[in-house]
Short mmCIF file of C-alpha atoms in Angstrom, two decimals:
data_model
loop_
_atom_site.label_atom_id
_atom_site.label_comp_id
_atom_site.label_asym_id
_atom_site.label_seq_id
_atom_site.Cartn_x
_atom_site.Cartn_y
_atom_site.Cartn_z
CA UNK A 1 -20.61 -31.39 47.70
CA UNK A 2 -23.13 -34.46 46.83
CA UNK A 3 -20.43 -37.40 45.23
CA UNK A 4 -23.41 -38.10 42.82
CA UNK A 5 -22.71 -34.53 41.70
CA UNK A 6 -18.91 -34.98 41.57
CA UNK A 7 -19.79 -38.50 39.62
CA UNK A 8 -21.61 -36.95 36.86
CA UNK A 9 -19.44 -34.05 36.16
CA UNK A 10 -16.82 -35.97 35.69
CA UNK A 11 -18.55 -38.16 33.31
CA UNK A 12 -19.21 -34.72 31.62
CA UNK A 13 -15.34 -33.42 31.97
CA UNK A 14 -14.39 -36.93 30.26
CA UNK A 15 -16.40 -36.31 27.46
CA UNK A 16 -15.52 -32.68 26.95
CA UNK A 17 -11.73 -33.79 26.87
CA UNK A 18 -12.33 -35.90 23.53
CA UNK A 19 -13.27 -32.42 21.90
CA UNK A 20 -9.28 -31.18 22.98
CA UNK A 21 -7.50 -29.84 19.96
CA UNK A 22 -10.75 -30.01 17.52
CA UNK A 23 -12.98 -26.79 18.77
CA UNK A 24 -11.24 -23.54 18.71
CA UNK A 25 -11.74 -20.77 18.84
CA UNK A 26 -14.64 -22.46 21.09
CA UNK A 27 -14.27 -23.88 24.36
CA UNK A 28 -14.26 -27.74 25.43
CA UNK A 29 -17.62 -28.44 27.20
CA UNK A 30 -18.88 -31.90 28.10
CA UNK A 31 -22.77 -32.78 29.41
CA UNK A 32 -24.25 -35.36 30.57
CA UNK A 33 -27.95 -35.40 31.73
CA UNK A 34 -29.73 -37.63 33.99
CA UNK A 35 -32.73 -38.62 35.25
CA UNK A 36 -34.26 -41.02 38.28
CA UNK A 37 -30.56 -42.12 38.94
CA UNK A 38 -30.05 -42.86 35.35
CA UNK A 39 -27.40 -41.34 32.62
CA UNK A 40 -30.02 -41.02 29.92
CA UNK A 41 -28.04 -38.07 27.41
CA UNK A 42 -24.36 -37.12 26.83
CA UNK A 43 -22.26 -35.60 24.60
CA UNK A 44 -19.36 -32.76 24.00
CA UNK A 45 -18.89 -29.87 21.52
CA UNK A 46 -16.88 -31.65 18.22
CA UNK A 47 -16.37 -28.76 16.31
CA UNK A 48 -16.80 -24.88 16.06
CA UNK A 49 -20.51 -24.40 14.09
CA UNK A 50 -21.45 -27.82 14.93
CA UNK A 51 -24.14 -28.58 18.28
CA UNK A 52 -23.01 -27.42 21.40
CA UNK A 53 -22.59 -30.47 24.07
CA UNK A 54 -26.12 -29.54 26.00
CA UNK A 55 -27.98 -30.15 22.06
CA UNK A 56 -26.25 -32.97 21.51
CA UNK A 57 -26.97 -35.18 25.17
CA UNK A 58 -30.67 -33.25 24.75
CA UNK A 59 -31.19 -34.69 21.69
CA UNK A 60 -30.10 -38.05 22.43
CA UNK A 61 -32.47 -38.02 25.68
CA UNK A 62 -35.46 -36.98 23.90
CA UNK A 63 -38.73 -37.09 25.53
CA UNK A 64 -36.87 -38.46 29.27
CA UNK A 65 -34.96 -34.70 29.35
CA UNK A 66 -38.10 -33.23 30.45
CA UNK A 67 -38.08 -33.35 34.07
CA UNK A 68 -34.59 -34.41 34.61
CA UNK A 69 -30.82 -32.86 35.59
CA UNK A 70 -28.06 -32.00 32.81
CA UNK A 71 -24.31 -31.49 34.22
CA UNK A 72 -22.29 -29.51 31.96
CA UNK A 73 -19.09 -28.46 32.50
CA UNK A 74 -19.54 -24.62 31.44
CA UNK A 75 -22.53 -22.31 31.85
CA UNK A 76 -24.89 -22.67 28.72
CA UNK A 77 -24.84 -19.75 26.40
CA UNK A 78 -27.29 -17.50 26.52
CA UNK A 79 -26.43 -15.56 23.10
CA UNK A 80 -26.81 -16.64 19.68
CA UNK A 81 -23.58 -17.43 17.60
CA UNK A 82 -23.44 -20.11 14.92
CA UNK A 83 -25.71 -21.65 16.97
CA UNK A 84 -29.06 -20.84 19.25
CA UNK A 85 -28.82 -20.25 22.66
CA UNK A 86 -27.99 -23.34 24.74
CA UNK A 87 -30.19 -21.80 27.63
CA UNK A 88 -33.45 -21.64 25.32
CA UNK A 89 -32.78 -25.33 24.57
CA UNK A 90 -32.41 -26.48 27.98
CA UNK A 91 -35.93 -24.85 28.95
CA UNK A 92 -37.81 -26.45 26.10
CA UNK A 93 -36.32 -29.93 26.59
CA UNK A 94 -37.99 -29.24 30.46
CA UNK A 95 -34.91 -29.68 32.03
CA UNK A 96 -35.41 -29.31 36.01
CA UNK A 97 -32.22 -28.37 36.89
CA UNK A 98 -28.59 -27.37 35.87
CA UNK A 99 -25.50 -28.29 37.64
CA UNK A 100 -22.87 -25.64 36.31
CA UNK A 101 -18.43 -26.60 36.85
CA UNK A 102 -17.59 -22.81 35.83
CA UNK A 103 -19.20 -20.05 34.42
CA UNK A 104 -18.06 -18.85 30.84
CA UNK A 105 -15.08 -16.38 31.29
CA UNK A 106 -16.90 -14.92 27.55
CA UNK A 107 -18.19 -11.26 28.69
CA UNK A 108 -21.21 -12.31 26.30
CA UNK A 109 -22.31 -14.79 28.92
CA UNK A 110 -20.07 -14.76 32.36
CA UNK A 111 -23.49 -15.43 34.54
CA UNK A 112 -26.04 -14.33 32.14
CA UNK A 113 -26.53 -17.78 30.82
CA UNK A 114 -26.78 -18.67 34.90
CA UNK A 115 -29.26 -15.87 35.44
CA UNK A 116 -31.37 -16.36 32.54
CA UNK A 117 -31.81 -19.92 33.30
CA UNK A 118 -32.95 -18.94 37.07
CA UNK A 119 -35.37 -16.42 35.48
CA UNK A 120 -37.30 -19.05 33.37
CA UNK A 121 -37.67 -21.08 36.73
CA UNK A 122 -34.40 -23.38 36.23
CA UNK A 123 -33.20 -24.75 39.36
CA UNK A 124 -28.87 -24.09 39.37
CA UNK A 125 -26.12 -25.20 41.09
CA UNK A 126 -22.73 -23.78 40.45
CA UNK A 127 -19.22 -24.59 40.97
CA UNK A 128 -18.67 -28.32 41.11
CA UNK A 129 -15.53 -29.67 40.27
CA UNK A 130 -14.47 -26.01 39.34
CA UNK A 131 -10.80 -26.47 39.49
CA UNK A 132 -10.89 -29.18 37.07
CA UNK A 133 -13.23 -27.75 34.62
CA UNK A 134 -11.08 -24.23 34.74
CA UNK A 135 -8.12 -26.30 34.19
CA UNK A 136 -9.65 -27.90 31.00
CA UNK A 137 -10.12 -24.55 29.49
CA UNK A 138 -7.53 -22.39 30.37
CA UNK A 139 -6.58 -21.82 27.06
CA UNK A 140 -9.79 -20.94 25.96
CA UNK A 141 -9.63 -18.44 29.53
CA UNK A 142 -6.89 -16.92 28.70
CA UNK A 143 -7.49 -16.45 25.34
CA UNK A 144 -11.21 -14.92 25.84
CA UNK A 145 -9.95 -12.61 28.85
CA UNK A 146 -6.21 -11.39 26.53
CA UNK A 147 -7.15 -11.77 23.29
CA UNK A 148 -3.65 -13.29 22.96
CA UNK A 149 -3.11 -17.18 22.73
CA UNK A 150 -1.35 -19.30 25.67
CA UNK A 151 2.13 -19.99 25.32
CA UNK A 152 3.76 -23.06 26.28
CA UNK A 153 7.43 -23.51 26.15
CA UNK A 154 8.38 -27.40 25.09
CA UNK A 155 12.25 -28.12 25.90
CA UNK A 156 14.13 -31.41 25.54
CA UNK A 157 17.13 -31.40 27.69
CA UNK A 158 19.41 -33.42 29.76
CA UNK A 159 20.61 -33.48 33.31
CA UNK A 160 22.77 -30.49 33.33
CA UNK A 161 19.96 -28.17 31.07
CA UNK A 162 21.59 -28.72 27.57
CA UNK A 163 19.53 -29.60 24.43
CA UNK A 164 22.50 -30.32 21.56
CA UNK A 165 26.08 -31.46 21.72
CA UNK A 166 28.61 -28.44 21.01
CA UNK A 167 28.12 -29.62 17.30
CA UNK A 168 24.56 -29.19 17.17
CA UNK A 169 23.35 -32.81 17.54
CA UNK A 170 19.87 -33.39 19.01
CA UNK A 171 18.41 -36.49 18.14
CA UNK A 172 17.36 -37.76 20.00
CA UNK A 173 18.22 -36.26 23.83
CA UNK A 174 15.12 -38.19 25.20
CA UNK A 175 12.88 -41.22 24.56
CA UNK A 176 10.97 -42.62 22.91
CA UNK A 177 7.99 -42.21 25.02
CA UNK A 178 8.95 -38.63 26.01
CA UNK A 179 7.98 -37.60 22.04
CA UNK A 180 5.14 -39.65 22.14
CA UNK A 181 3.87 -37.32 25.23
CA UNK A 182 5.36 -34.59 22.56
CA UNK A 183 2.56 -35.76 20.37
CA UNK A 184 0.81 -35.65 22.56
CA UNK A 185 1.09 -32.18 22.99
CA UNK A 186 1.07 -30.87 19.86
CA UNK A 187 -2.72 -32.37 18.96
CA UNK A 188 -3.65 -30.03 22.46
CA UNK A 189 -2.41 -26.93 20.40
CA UNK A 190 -3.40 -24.53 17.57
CA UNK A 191 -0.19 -23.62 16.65
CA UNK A 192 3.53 -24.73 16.55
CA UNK A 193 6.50 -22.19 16.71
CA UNK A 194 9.81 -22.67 16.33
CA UNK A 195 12.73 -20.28 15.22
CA UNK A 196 15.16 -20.09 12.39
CA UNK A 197 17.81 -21.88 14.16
CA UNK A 198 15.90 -25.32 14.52
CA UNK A 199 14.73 -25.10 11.05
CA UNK A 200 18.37 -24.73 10.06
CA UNK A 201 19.89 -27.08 12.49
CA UNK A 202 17.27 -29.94 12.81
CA UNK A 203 14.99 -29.38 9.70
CA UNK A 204 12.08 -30.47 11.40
CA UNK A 205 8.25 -31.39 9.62
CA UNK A 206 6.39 -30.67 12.59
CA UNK A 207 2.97 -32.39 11.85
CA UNK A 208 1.46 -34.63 14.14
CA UNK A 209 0.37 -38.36 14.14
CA UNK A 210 -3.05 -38.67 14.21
CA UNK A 211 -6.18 -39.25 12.17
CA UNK A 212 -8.78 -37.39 14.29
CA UNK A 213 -7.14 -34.38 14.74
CA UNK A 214 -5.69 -31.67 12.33
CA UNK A 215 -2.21 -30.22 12.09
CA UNK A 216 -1.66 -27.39 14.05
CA UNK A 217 -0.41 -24.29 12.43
CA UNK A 218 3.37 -24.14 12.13
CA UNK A 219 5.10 -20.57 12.60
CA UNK A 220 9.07 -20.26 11.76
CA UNK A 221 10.13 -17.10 13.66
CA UNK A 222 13.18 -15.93 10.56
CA UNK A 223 13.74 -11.89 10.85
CA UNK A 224 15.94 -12.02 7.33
CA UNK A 225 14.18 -15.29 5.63
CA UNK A 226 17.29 -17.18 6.01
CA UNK A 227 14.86 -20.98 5.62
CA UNK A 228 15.80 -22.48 2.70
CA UNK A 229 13.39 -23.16 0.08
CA UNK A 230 13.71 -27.34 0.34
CA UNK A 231 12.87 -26.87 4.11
CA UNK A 232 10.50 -29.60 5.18
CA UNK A 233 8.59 -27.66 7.44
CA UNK A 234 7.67 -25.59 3.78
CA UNK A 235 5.32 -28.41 2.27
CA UNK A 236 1.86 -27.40 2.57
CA UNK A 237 -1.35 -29.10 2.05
CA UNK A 238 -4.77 -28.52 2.61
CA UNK A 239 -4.10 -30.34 6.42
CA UNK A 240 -0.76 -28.56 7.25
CA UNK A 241 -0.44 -24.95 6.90
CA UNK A 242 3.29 -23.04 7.42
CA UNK A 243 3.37 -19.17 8.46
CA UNK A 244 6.75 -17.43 7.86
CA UNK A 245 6.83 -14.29 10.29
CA UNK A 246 9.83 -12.20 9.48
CA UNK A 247 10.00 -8.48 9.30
CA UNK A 248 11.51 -5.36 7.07
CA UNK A 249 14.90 -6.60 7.15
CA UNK A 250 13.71 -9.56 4.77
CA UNK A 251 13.71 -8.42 0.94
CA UNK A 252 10.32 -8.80 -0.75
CA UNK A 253 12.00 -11.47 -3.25
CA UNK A 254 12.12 -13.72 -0.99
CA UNK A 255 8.72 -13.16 0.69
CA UNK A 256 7.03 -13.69 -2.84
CA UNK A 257 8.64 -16.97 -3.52
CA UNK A 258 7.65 -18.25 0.11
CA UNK A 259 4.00 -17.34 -0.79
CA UNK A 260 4.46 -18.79 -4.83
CA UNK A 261 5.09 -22.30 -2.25
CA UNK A 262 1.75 -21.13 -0.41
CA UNK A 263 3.25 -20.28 2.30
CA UNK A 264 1.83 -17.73 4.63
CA UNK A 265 4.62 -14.64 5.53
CA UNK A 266 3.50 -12.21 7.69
CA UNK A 267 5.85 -9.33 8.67
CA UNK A 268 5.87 -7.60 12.00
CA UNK A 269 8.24 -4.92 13.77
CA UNK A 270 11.33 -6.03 14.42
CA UNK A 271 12.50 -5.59 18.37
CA UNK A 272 16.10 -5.69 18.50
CA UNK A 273 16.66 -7.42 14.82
CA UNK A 274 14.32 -10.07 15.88
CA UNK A 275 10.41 -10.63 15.24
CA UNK A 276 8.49 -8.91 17.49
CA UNK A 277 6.80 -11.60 19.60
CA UNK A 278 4.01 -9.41 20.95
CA UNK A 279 3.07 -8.42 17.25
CA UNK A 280 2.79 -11.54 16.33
CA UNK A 281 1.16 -13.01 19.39
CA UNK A 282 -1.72 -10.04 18.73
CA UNK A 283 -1.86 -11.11 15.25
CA UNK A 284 -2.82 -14.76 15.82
CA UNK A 285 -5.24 -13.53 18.76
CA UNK A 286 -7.06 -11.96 16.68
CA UNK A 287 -7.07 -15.08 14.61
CA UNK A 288 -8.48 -17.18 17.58
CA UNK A 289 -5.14 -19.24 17.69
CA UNK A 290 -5.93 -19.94 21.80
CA UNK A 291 -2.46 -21.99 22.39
CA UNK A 292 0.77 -21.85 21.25
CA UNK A 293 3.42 -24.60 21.97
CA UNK A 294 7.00 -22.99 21.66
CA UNK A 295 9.57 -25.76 20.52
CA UNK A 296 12.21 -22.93 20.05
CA UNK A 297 16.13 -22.97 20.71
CA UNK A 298 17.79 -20.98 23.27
CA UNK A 299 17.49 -17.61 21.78
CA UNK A 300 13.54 -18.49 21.34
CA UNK A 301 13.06 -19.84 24.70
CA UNK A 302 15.10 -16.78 26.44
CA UNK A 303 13.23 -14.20 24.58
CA UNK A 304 9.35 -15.28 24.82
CA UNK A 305 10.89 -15.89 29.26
CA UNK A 306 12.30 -12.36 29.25
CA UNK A 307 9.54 -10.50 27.96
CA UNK A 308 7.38 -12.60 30.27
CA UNK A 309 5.09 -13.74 26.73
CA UNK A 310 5.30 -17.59 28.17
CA UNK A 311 3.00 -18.71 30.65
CA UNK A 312 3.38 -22.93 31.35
CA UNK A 313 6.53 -25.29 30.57
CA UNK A 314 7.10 -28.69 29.56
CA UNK A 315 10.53 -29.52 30.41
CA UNK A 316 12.11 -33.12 29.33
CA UNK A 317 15.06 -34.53 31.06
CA UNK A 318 16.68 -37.27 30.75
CA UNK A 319 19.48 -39.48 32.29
CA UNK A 320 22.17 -38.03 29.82
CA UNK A 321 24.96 -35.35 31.00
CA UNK A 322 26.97 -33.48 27.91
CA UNK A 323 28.90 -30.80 29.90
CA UNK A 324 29.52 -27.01 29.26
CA UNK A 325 30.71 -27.06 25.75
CA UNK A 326 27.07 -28.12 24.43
CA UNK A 327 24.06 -26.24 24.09
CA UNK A 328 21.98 -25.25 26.97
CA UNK A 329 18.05 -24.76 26.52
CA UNK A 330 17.91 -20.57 27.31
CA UNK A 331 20.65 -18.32 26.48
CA UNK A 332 21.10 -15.07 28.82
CA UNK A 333 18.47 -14.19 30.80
CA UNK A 334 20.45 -11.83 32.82
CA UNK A 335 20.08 -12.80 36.27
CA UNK A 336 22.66 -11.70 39.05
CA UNK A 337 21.05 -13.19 41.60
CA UNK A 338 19.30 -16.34 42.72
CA UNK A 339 16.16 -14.17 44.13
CA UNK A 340 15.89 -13.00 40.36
CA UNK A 341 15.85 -17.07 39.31
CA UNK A 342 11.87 -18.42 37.86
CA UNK A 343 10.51 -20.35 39.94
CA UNK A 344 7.81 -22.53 38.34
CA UNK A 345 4.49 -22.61 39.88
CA UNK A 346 2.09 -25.55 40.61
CA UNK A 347 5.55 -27.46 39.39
CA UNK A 348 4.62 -31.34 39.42
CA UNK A 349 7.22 -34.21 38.09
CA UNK A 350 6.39 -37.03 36.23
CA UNK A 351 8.61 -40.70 34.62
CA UNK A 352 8.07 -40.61 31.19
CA UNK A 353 10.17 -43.94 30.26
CA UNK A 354 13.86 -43.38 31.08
CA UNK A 355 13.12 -39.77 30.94
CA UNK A 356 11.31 -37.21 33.57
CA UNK A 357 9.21 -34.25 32.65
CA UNK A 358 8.53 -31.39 34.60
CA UNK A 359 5.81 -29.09 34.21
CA UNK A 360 4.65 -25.61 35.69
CA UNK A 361 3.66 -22.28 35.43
CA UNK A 362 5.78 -19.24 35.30
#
C-alpha cells in the first residue's frame, strides 16, 4: 500500500472521529482531498441533514478539486437522502480519483456508490486502512446490518470482580481518571441504560460533561415502576431526555405521572418478571439508537451476557480488594464449567491512573 495513501486517510479518519457521538443515525466519515502533493480540502459529516464530509472538503477546494484525489473514509453515496448523492458531487467537482477505507455496509449503497463512480470514468482504489475505518463505524455496522443498536457493558470493579461493599457503597471503586474515560464514553453513545437497582441504590444523573456534544438518552430498565418520583435521573430538559421501560406488571397510575414529568415510558413483554431486553433493543433500532452503553448492576449485566444481547466490555479495576460479602459485577450466569467461562475477544489492557481497564469483545 503507497504510505502517501496510508498518510491521507488517516488525516481523513482524524477528522471523521470529531463527528463521534454527533451524527446518528448516520455514519462517521472523514475526507480529505488533494492535489499535486498538496492537502487542498477536508472535512467530516457534523450532523445528520447537514453536508456529507466529500461536500464539505469539495467545497472548501473549489476550483483546485478538479483534477485532483479525495480520500474518504467510506464509499460516497450514491442515493439521495437528506442530501444529493455524494457520487454526483464528486464527478462535477472533476475529481480524478477516489481512494475508498470501506465500502458502506448500507444495502442502498454497499459498492454501488464504488461502481457508479467507475462508470462515470472515476479512477478507485479500495480498502486502505480498512481495519481502522471498520473499527470507527462499527456501531453504525452493526446497527445498519441488525437493525438493533450495539451494546456495551460499562463495569467498575475491583480486584476480586466486586462493584459495592455488602452495604451497597460504590463511590467511588475507581479514579478519578477512570470516570473521566467514563465520560468519555458516554459522549461515544446514543443511549445510557441502567436498571432499577442503581437508580435506587446510587441515584445517579447520568448526563455528560461537555458542550459540543448532547446527552445521550437515558433508559431505567423498572418492570413494576418502583423509581421514585424525586429521582435525579427524572429531570428532563430539552438536552436530556429519560425513557422509563417497564411492562404490564406496572399500574397505569404510575405510568401517567412519569409522563405528567415528561418522561418517556414505554412498556414491553415482560421475560421472567423482567423487561424484555430484545423488545426493547428492537424498539430503539427502529429509532436509530446505534449504541447502547449498559452501566447496569449485576442482575443487568448477567441478563443482557446470558441472552448473548451484549457485544464489547469496558471493565474498570482497580487496586482495591472487598472480599465475598460485597457485591460482585454479574450475578449467576450458570456456568459448571470453565470451558463454558467468556472469553473476551481482541481483549487489550490499558493504566488508567491507579486503575486498569480492560476491554473486548464477547
Amino acid at each position: 500500500m503507497v504510505q502517501e495513501h496510508v498518510t491521507y486517510m488517516k488525516m481523513a479518519l482524524a477528522l471523521a472521529k470529531q463527528g463521534q457521538g454527533l451524527t446518528g443515525p448516520n455514519p462517521m466519515v472523514g475526507a480529505v482531498i488533494v492535489k499535486d502533493g498538496q492537502v487542498v480540502g477536508q472535512g467530516y459529516h457534523r450532523k445528520a441533514g447537514e453536508d456529507h464530509a466529500e461536500i464539505v472538503a469539495i467545497k472548501q477546494a473549489g476550483e483546485q478539486a478538479r483534477g485532483s484525489m479525495i480520500y474518504v473514509t467510506l464509499e460516497p453515496c450514491c442515493h439521495v437522502g437528506k442530501t444529493g448523492p455524494c457520487t454526483e458531487a464528486v464527478v462535477k467537482a472533476g475529481i480524478r480519483k477516489v481512494v475508498v477505507g470501506m465500502k458502506d455496509p448500507n444495502t442502498q449503497v454497499n459498492g454501488r456508490g464504488v461502481r457508479e463512480l467507475k462508470r462515470l470514468g472515476v479512477e478507485i482504489e479500495e480498502g486502505v486502512c480498512e481495519r481502522d475505518c471498520s473499527d470507527l463505524n462499527e456501531y453504525f455496522t452493526f446497527w445498519i446490518k441488525r437493525e438493533m443498536p450495539f451494546v456495551i457493558l460499562k463495569t467498575a470493579s475491583t480486584l476480586d470482580g466486586k462493584i459495592a461493599t455488602f452495604k451497597g457503597e460504590s463511590r467511588w471503586i475507581t479514579s478519578d481518571e477512570s470516570r473521566q474515560k467514563v465520560n468519555e464514553l458516554r459522549q461515544e453513545v446514543d443511549a445510557i441504560c441502567i436498571g432499577i437497582g442503581t437508580v435506587l441504590s446510587d441515584n445517579p444523573v447520568l448526563t455528560i460533561h461537555s458542550k459540543y456534544r448532547p446527552n445521550p438518552l437515558r433508559i431505567v430498565l423498572d418492570s413494576k415502576l418502583r423509581i421514585s418520583p424525586r429521582a435525579k435521573i427524572l429531570k428532563v430538559s430539552d438536552d436530556a431526555k429519560t425513557m422509563v421501560v417497564t411492562t404490564r406488571k406496572s399500574t397505569q397510575k404510575k405510568r401517567k405521572a412519569l409522563e405528567r414529568k415528561g418522561v418517556e415510558v414505554v412498556v414491553v413483554p415482560d421475560k421472567q418478571g423482567r423487561v424484555s431486553l430484545v423488545s426493547l433493543l428492537k424498539i430503539l433500532g427502529k429509532r436509530g439508537v446505534m449504541s447502547v452503553l449498559v452501566e447496569g448492576g449485576a442482575e443487568v449485566n448477567a441478563s443482557f451476557v446470558k441472552e448473548k444481547l451484549a457485544h464489547k466490555v469496558y471493565n474498570f479495576i482497580a487496586p482495591r480488594i472487598l472480599g465475598d460479602d460485597a457485591l460482585g459485577a454479574y450475578s449467576d450466569l450458570g456456568f459448571g464449567a470453565l470451558d463454558q467461562s467468556i472469553r473476551l475477544k481482541s481483549a487489550k489492557v490499558e493504566a488508567i491512573g491507579r486503575d486498569f481497564l480492560i476491554q473486548g469483545y464477547f
